Amino acid sequence: MSENLDQSAVTVLGLGPMGRALAGAFLDAGLRTTVWNRTPGRDGELAARGAAAAGSAEEAAAAAELIVVCVVNDDAVDAIVRRPEVADALRGRTVVNLTADTPGRARESARWAAEQGIRYLDGAIMTPTTSIGTPAAVINYAGPAELHQELRPTLAALGGTQTHLGEEVGRAAAYEIALLDIFWTAMAGYAHALAIARAEGIGARELLPFAKGIGAILPPLFEQGAADLDGGAFSGAGNPMTSAVSSMAHVVHVSEEHGIDAGVMRAAEAMARRAIELGHGADGFLRTAEVLGHR
Ligand code: NDP
């Protein structure tokens, strides 16, 4: 294991919007940056800023001891790094995989890398391309703590808050999946609310201040929910599930009156009804997290 990894140079494999942002931040930090992308022609602006444009992934892998990969998913990562010429070039080097995928895929990639003699750290980028290299960036890592510690000075070029979540290599992806669950179901709820509002003649801008108010209610509810889940008690004093389920049924009813699909809210209502059937009607809605986990 290299104790003196040369961190004055870095390679970035993958030049989608995020790969370009990462490479740009490394260049801004003064690192010798080599870039490669499957489809040629994405490296023009980076090359103009001083990046070395490699002609192949194996050439790019050989150009630095630290290789950052950021492509659409881990199938794409495998398509790049598991080609024998690339795997050979990576041997003895360090890969930081900032591609989003599942915890299982992160574990599988780490296993493969270990077999190949490649040091491997998994990462998950939680903020948009514009945040990279600024204080707004949020990037989580999982894998060997020692390796993360060693790479910190270089990864600092990506900016913001960078957290090592643990040695278990699936952990950054697991956090990401949980957070994406919140994000996409919330966005589905907002999109659905906009459709209902429009059907009732309410414009998105008219709804906006009230929608933002609902958003602001959530953080304290998350805090209460975390305390409840850890403590095993689910206070429903303010809003028991028997009451919550009735307001959900209203949303389903009005959606369907307007011919708007109510699948998302029906799913939420079904979660609550199941918890009530199991005798938790006096509890708050987040009791459903436990019920879901025990199916
Ligand atoms: P994409 O997710 O669209 O990824 C595009 C990159 O993947 C391109 O370099 C593309 O190469 C490459 N790619 C796709 N399929 C293959 C393949 N089979 N073999 C080799 N390369 C392939 O864009 P982003 O750059 O935005 O995202 C990269 C990662 O960053 C994703 O996992 C994404 O979830 C994550 N992320 C992105 C954020 C964002 O705001 N954009 C925010 C947070 C995370 P080619 O040009 O040849 O098609």
Short mmCIF file of C-alpha atoms and ligand atoms in Angstrom, two decimals:
data_model
loop_
_atom_site.label_atom_id
_atom_site.label_comp_id
_atom_site.label_asym_id
_atom_site.label_seq_id
_atom_site.Cartn_x
_atom_site.Cartn_y
_atom_site.Cartn_z
CA MET A 1 0.00 0.00 0.00
CA SER A 2 1.45 3.34 -1.08
CA GLU A 3 2.06 5.66 1.84
CA ASN A 4 3.29 8.44 -0.42
CA LEU A 5 0.62 8.69 -3.04
CA ASP A 6 1.47 11.59 -5.33
CA GLN A 7 -1.49 13.91 -4.85
CA SER A 8 -0.26 16.69 -7.11
CA ALA A 9 -1.98 14.88 -9.98
CA VAL A 10 -5.44 13.44 -10.48
CA THR A 11 -7.31 11.71 -13.28
CA VAL A 12 -11.04 12.14 -13.84
CA LEU A 13 -12.84 9.42 -15.81
CA GLY A 14 -16.25 10.58 -17.06
CA LEU A 15 -17.01 14.07 -18.33
CA GLY A 16 -20.73 14.43 -17.92
CA PRO A 17 -21.83 17.63 -16.18
CA MET A 18 -20.58 16.33 -12.80
CA GLY A 19 -17.29 14.89 -14.08
CA ARG A 20 -16.55 18.23 -15.78
CA ALA A 21 -17.33 20.10 -12.55
CA LEU A 22 -15.00 17.80 -10.55
CA ALA A 23 -12.18 18.16 -13.09
CA GLY A 24 -12.70 21.94 -13.12
CA ALA A 25 -12.39 22.10 -9.33
CA PHE A 26 -9.16 20.05 -9.39
CA LEU A 27 -7.75 22.39 -12.05
CA ASP A 28 -8.75 25.43 -9.99
CA ALA A 29 -6.87 23.92 -7.05
CA GLY A 30 -3.72 23.71 -9.19
CA LEU A 31 -3.61 19.91 -9.60
CA ARG A 32 -2.26 18.34 -12.78
CA THR A 33 -5.53 16.97 -14.09
CA THR A 34 -5.93 14.34 -16.80
CA VAL A 35 -9.40 13.73 -18.19
CA TRP A 36 -11.08 11.08 -20.33
CA ASN A 37 -14.62 10.43 -21.50
CA ARG A 38 -16.12 7.54 -23.47
CA THR A 39 -17.49 9.88 -26.12
CA PRO A 40 -14.78 12.22 -27.37
CA GLY A 41 -15.25 15.98 -27.56
CA ARG A 42 -16.30 16.69 -23.96
CA ASP A 43 -12.84 17.79 -22.84
CA GLY A 44 -12.40 20.95 -24.93
CA GLU A 45 -13.12 23.54 -22.25
CA LEU A 46 -11.11 21.62 -19.63
CA ALA A 47 -8.15 21.25 -22.00
CA ALA A 48 -8.29 25.01 -22.62
CA ARG A 49 -7.99 25.44 -18.83
CA GLY A 50 -4.91 23.22 -18.68
CA ALA A 51 -6.22 19.65 -18.37
CA ALA A 52 -4.41 16.87 -20.23
CA ALA A 53 -6.85 15.09 -22.53
CA ALA A 54 -6.07 11.36 -22.57
CA GLY A 55 -6.70 9.33 -25.72
CA SER A 56 -7.91 6.26 -23.82
CA ALA A 57 -9.10 5.26 -20.34
CA GLU A 58 -5.91 3.22 -19.78
CA GLU A 59 -3.76 6.22 -20.71
CA ALA A 60 -5.80 8.36 -18.30
CA ALA A 61 -5.53 5.74 -15.53
CA ALA A 62 -1.74 5.61 -15.96
CA ALA A 63 -1.40 9.40 -15.73
CA ALA A 64 -2.04 9.75 -11.97
CA GLU A 65 -2.01 7.67 -8.80
CA LEU A 66 -5.45 8.97 -7.86
CA ILE A 67 -8.30 8.26 -10.27
CA VAL A 68 -11.75 9.75 -9.70
CA VAL A 69 -14.59 8.07 -11.61
CA CYS A 70 -17.94 9.80 -12.08
CA VAL A 71 -20.30 8.36 -14.69
CA VAL A 72 -24.00 7.59 -14.89
CA ASN A 73 -23.98 4.40 -12.76
CA ASP A 74 -21.78 1.50 -11.69
CA ASP A 75 -22.57 -0.48 -14.86
CA ALA A 76 -20.84 2.34 -16.72
CA VAL A 77 -17.97 2.31 -14.18
CA ASP A 78 -17.53 -1.43 -14.77
CA ALA A 79 -17.64 -0.94 -18.55
CA ILE A 80 -14.69 1.42 -18.16
CA VAL A 81 -12.52 0.01 -15.38
CA ARG A 82 -13.00 -3.73 -15.89
CA ARG A 83 -11.55 -3.71 -19.39
CA PRO A 84 -8.30 -5.67 -18.88
CA GLU A 85 -6.06 -2.87 -20.17
CA VAL A 86 -7.67 -0.38 -17.79
CA ALA A 87 -7.65 -2.76 -14.80
CA ASP A 88 -3.94 -3.36 -15.47
CA ALA A 89 -3.25 0.37 -15.54
CA LEU A 90 -5.18 0.87 -12.29
CA ARG A 91 -3.31 -1.82 -10.35
CA GLY A 92 -1.47 -0.29 -7.38
CA ARG A 93 -3.37 2.99 -7.75
CA THR A 94 -6.33 4.50 -5.91
CA VAL A 95 -9.87 4.83 -7.27
CA VAL A 96 -12.44 7.16 -5.73
CA ASN A 97 -15.81 6.29 -7.23
CA LEU A 98 -18.13 9.32 -7.06
CA THR A 99 -20.75 7.64 -9.25
CA ALA A 100 -24.21 7.22 -7.71
CA ASP A 101 -25.46 3.65 -7.31
CA THR A 102 -26.62 1.23 -4.60
CA PRO A 103 -24.83 0.05 -1.42
CA GLY A 104 -24.63 -3.45 -2.91
CA ARG A 105 -22.88 -2.18 -6.02
CA ALA A 106 -20.40 -0.21 -3.89
CA ARG A 107 -19.57 -3.40 -1.95
CA GLU A 108 -19.18 -5.35 -5.19
CA SER A 109 -16.90 -2.67 -6.70
CA ALA A 110 -14.78 -2.65 -3.53
CA ARG A 111 -14.46 -6.46 -3.67
CA TRP A 112 -13.39 -6.32 -7.31
CA ALA A 113 -10.90 -3.53 -6.64
CA ALA A 114 -9.34 -5.45 -3.73
CA GLU A 115 -8.92 -8.52 -5.96
CA GLN A 116 -7.16 -6.32 -8.53
CA GLY A 117 -4.85 -4.66 -6.01
CA ILE A 118 -6.59 -1.29 -6.42
CA ARG A 119 -7.28 0.90 -3.37
CA TYR A 120 -10.93 1.93 -3.39
CA LEU A 121 -13.05 4.61 -1.72
CA ASP A 122 -16.73 5.06 -2.50
CA GLY A 123 -18.34 8.49 -2.51
CA ALA A 124 -21.74 10.09 -3.03
CA ILE A 125 -22.21 13.67 -4.17
CA MET A 126 -25.29 15.17 -2.54
CA THR A 127 -25.32 18.61 -4.21
CA PRO A 128 -25.53 19.91 -7.81
CA THR A 129 -22.63 20.57 -10.19
CA THR A 130 -22.64 24.30 -9.39
CA SER A 131 -21.75 23.53 -5.75
CA ILE A 132 -18.53 21.66 -6.61
CA GLY A 133 -15.45 23.59 -5.52
CA THR A 134 -17.57 25.93 -3.38
CA PRO A 135 -18.59 25.87 0.31
CA ALA A 136 -22.01 24.53 -0.76
CA ALA A 137 -20.71 21.11 -1.88
CA VAL A 138 -21.73 18.09 0.19
CA ILE A 139 -19.87 14.84 -0.50
CA ASN A 140 -19.99 11.70 1.62
CA TYR A 141 -17.45 8.88 1.59
CA ALA A 142 -17.27 5.30 2.82
CA GLY A 143 -14.45 2.78 2.91
CA PRO A 144 -11.07 2.63 4.65
CA ALA A 145 -10.82 5.60 7.04
CA GLU A 146 -7.06 5.69 6.66
CA LEU A 147 -7.38 6.05 2.89
CA HIS A 148 -9.94 8.83 3.25
CA GLN A 149 -7.66 10.60 5.69
CA GLU A 150 -4.75 10.31 3.25
CA LEU A 151 -6.80 11.72 0.35
CA ARG A 152 -8.38 14.58 2.28
CA PRO A 153 -5.93 17.28 1.12
CA THR A 154 -6.71 16.49 -2.54
CA LEU A 155 -10.42 15.90 -2.13
CA ALA A 156 -10.60 19.27 -0.33
CA ALA A 157 -10.34 20.81 -3.82
CA LEU A 158 -13.96 19.72 -4.36
CA GLY A 159 -15.00 22.11 -1.57
CA GLY A 160 -17.77 22.19 1.00
CA THR A 161 -18.54 19.57 3.60
CA GLN A 162 -16.94 16.21 3.02
CA THR A 163 -17.77 13.50 5.53
CA HIS A 164 -16.40 10.01 6.00
CA LEU A 165 -19.43 7.96 7.08
CA GLY A 166 -17.67 4.74 8.00
CA GLU A 167 -15.48 1.86 6.94
CA GLU A 168 -18.43 -0.15 5.57
CA VAL A 169 -18.09 0.74 1.91
CA GLY A 170 -21.84 0.69 1.16
CA ARG A 171 -22.58 3.40 3.72
CA ALA A 172 -22.28 6.52 1.55
CA ALA A 173 -24.61 4.96 -1.03
CA ALA A 174 -26.99 3.85 1.75
CA TYR A 175 -27.26 7.43 3.07
CA GLU A 176 -27.77 8.64 -0.48
CA ILE A 177 -30.57 6.15 -1.14
CA ALA A 178 -32.37 7.15 2.07
CA LEU A 179 -32.02 10.83 1.19
CA LEU A 180 -33.15 10.27 -2.40
CA ASP A 181 -36.20 8.51 -0.97
CA ILE A 182 -37.11 11.70 0.90
CA PHE A 183 -36.34 13.89 -2.09
CA TRP A 184 -38.23 12.05 -4.81
CA THR A 185 -41.34 11.24 -2.78
CA ALA A 186 -41.44 14.90 -1.65
CA MET A 187 -41.06 16.08 -5.26
CA ALA A 188 -43.76 13.61 -6.37
CA GLY A 189 -46.01 15.06 -3.66
CA TYR A 190 -45.28 18.60 -4.82
CA ALA A 191 -45.91 17.76 -8.49
CA HIS A 192 -49.17 16.06 -7.50
CA ALA A 193 -50.20 19.04 -5.35
CA LEU A 194 -49.57 21.37 -8.30
CA ALA A 195 -51.82 19.20 -10.49
CA ILE A 196 -54.64 19.28 -7.92
CA ALA A 197 -54.20 23.02 -7.35
CA ARG A 198 -54.39 23.67 -11.10
CA ALA A 199 -57.52 21.52 -11.39
CA GLU A 200 -59.05 23.72 -8.67
CA GLY A 201 -57.99 26.92 -10.46
CA ILE A 202 -55.07 27.75 -8.13
CA GLY A 203 -51.82 28.84 -9.79
CA ALA A 204 -48.42 27.50 -8.73
CA ARG A 205 -47.35 30.99 -7.64
CA GLU A 206 -50.48 31.41 -5.53
CA LEU A 207 -49.80 28.14 -3.77
CA LEU A 208 -46.07 28.84 -3.37
CA PRO A 209 -45.96 30.70 -0.01
CA PHE A 210 -48.13 28.02 1.59
CA ALA A 211 -46.14 25.21 -0.06
CA LYS A 212 -42.96 26.71 1.39
CA GLY A 213 -44.68 26.79 4.77
CA ILE A 214 -45.31 23.04 4.54
CA GLY A 215 -41.65 22.54 3.63
CA ALA A 216 -40.62 24.49 6.74
CA ILE A 217 -42.75 22.27 8.99
CA LEU A 218 -40.76 19.20 7.99
CA PRO A 219 -37.33 19.72 9.67
CA PRO A 220 -38.79 19.83 13.23
CA LEU A 221 -40.92 16.78 12.36
CA PHE A 222 -37.77 14.96 11.20
CA GLU A 223 -36.12 15.80 14.55
CA GLN A 224 -39.11 14.54 16.50
CA GLY A 225 -39.27 11.44 14.30
CA ALA A 226 -35.58 10.63 14.89
CA ALA A 227 -36.09 10.93 18.66
CA ASP A 228 -39.25 8.79 18.46
CA LEU A 229 -37.63 6.09 16.35
CA ASP A 230 -34.58 5.89 18.61
CA GLY A 231 -36.79 5.92 21.71
CA GLY A 232 -39.35 3.44 20.35
CA ALA A 233 -42.28 5.74 21.26
CA PHE A 234 -44.38 7.51 18.64
CA SER A 235 -46.26 10.39 20.12
CA GLY A 236 -49.49 10.86 18.21
CA ALA A 237 -50.98 13.28 20.73
CA GLY A 238 -50.99 16.22 18.27
CA ASN A 239 -51.98 14.27 15.16
CA PRO A 240 -52.83 10.58 15.66
CA MET A 241 -52.79 8.29 12.63
CA THR A 242 -56.59 7.84 12.82
CA SER A 243 -56.90 11.57 12.07
CA ALA A 244 -54.03 11.72 9.54
CA VAL A 245 -55.53 8.92 7.45
CA SER A 246 -58.75 10.86 7.05
CA SER A 247 -56.91 13.88 5.58
CA MET A 248 -55.08 11.53 3.20
CA ALA A 249 -58.39 10.08 2.04
CA HIS A 250 -59.54 13.63 1.19
CA VAL A 251 -56.54 14.08 -1.10
CA VAL A 252 -57.27 10.76 -2.83
CA HIS A 253 -60.95 11.72 -3.21
CA VAL A 254 -60.30 15.16 -4.72
CA SER A 255 -57.58 13.80 -7.04
CA GLU A 256 -59.89 11.17 -8.43
CA GLU A 257 -62.77 13.63 -8.77
CA HIS A 258 -60.50 15.51 -11.17
CA GLY A 259 -59.31 12.36 -12.93
CA ILE A 260 -55.83 12.81 -11.44
CA ASP A 261 -53.98 9.61 -10.55
CA ALA A 262 -53.78 9.27 -6.74
CA GLY A 263 -51.31 6.37 -6.63
CA VAL A 264 -48.72 8.10 -4.46
CA MET A 265 -51.24 9.25 -1.85
CA ARG A 266 -53.02 5.89 -1.94
CA ALA A 267 -49.67 4.28 -1.07
CA ALA A 268 -49.18 6.69 1.85
CA GLU A 269 -52.75 6.06 3.03
CA ALA A 270 -52.20 2.30 2.81
CA MET A 271 -49.10 2.64 5.04
CA ALA A 272 -51.18 4.45 7.66
CA ARG A 273 -54.12 2.02 7.44
CA ARG A 274 -51.80 -0.95 7.89
CA ALA A 275 -50.33 0.60 11.05
CA ILE A 276 -53.85 1.29 12.36
CA GLU A 277 -54.85 -2.36 11.68
CA LEU A 278 -51.87 -3.41 13.77
CA GLY A 279 -53.17 -1.34 16.69
CA HIS A 280 -51.08 1.82 16.27
CA GLY A 281 -53.93 4.25 15.47
CA ALA A 282 -53.15 6.52 18.41
CA ASP A 283 -49.52 6.88 17.32
CA GLY A 284 -48.02 9.48 14.99
CA PHE A 285 -47.53 8.72 11.28
CA LEU A 286 -43.84 7.84 11.63
CA ARG A 287 -44.80 4.62 13.44
CA THR A 288 -45.24 3.41 9.83
CA ALA A 289 -41.42 3.34 9.47
CA GLU A 290 -41.33 0.50 11.99
CA VAL A 291 -44.30 -1.27 10.45
CA LEU A 292 -42.70 -1.13 6.96
CA GLY A 293 -39.47 -2.53 8.37
CA HIS A 294 -41.23 -5.57 9.88
CA ARG A 295 -43.20 -6.79 6.88
P1 NDP B 1 -24.77 11.46 -16.17
O1 NDP B 1 -25.35 10.77 -14.97
O2 NDP B 1 -25.65 11.63 -17.33
O3 NDP B 1 -23.44 10.68 -16.59
C1 NDP B 1 -22.82 11.00 -17.81
C2 NDP B 1 -21.49 10.31 -17.89
O4 NDP B 1 -21.65 8.87 -17.86
C3 NDP B 1 -20.80 10.64 -19.20
O5 NDP B 1 -19.41 10.75 -18.97
C4 NDP B 1 -21.12 9.41 -20.04
O6 NDP B 1 -20.23 9.20 -21.09
C5 NDP B 1 -20.93 8.34 -18.98
N1 NDP B 1 -21.47 7.04 -19.37
C6 NDP B 1 -22.76 6.67 -19.48
N2 NDP B 1 -22.85 5.37 -19.87
C7 NDP B 1 -21.57 4.94 -20.02
C8 NDP B 1 -20.99 3.69 -20.39
N3 NDP B 1 -21.75 2.61 -20.66
N4 NDP B 1 -19.64 3.60 -20.45
C9 NDP B 1 -18.86 4.66 -20.14
N5 NDP B 1 -19.34 5.88 -19.78
C10 NDP B 1 -20.68 6.01 -19.72
O7 NDP B 1 -24.25 12.92 -15.79
P2 NDP B 1 -23.50 13.55 -14.54
O8 NDP B 1 -22.10 13.82 -14.95
O9 NDP B 1 -24.29 14.73 -14.11
O10 NDP B 1 -23.56 12.51 -13.36
C11 NDP B 1 -22.50 11.63 -13.05
C12 NDP B 1 -22.81 11.01 -11.69
O11 NDP B 1 -22.88 12.05 -10.71
C13 NDP B 1 -24.14 10.25 -11.66
O12 NDP B 1 -23.99 9.05 -10.93
C14 NDP B 1 -25.06 11.23 -10.94
O13 NDP B 1 -26.12 10.58 -10.25
C15 NDP B 1 -24.08 11.89 -9.96
N6 NDP B 1 -24.55 13.19 -9.50
C16 NDP B 1 -24.85 14.17 -10.42
C17 NDP B 1 -25.36 15.38 -9.97
C18 NDP B 1 -25.68 16.48 -10.94
O14 NDP B 1 -26.18 17.53 -10.48
N7 NDP B 1 -25.42 16.34 -12.23
C19 NDP B 1 -25.58 15.64 -8.54
C20 NDP B 1 -25.16 14.58 -7.69
C21 NDP B 1 -24.70 13.38 -8.15
P3 NDP B 1 -20.68 9.65 -22.59
O15 NDP B 1 -20.46 11.13 -22.65
O16 NDP B 1 -19.78 8.86 -23.45
O17 NDP B 1 -22.13 9.27 -22.75
#
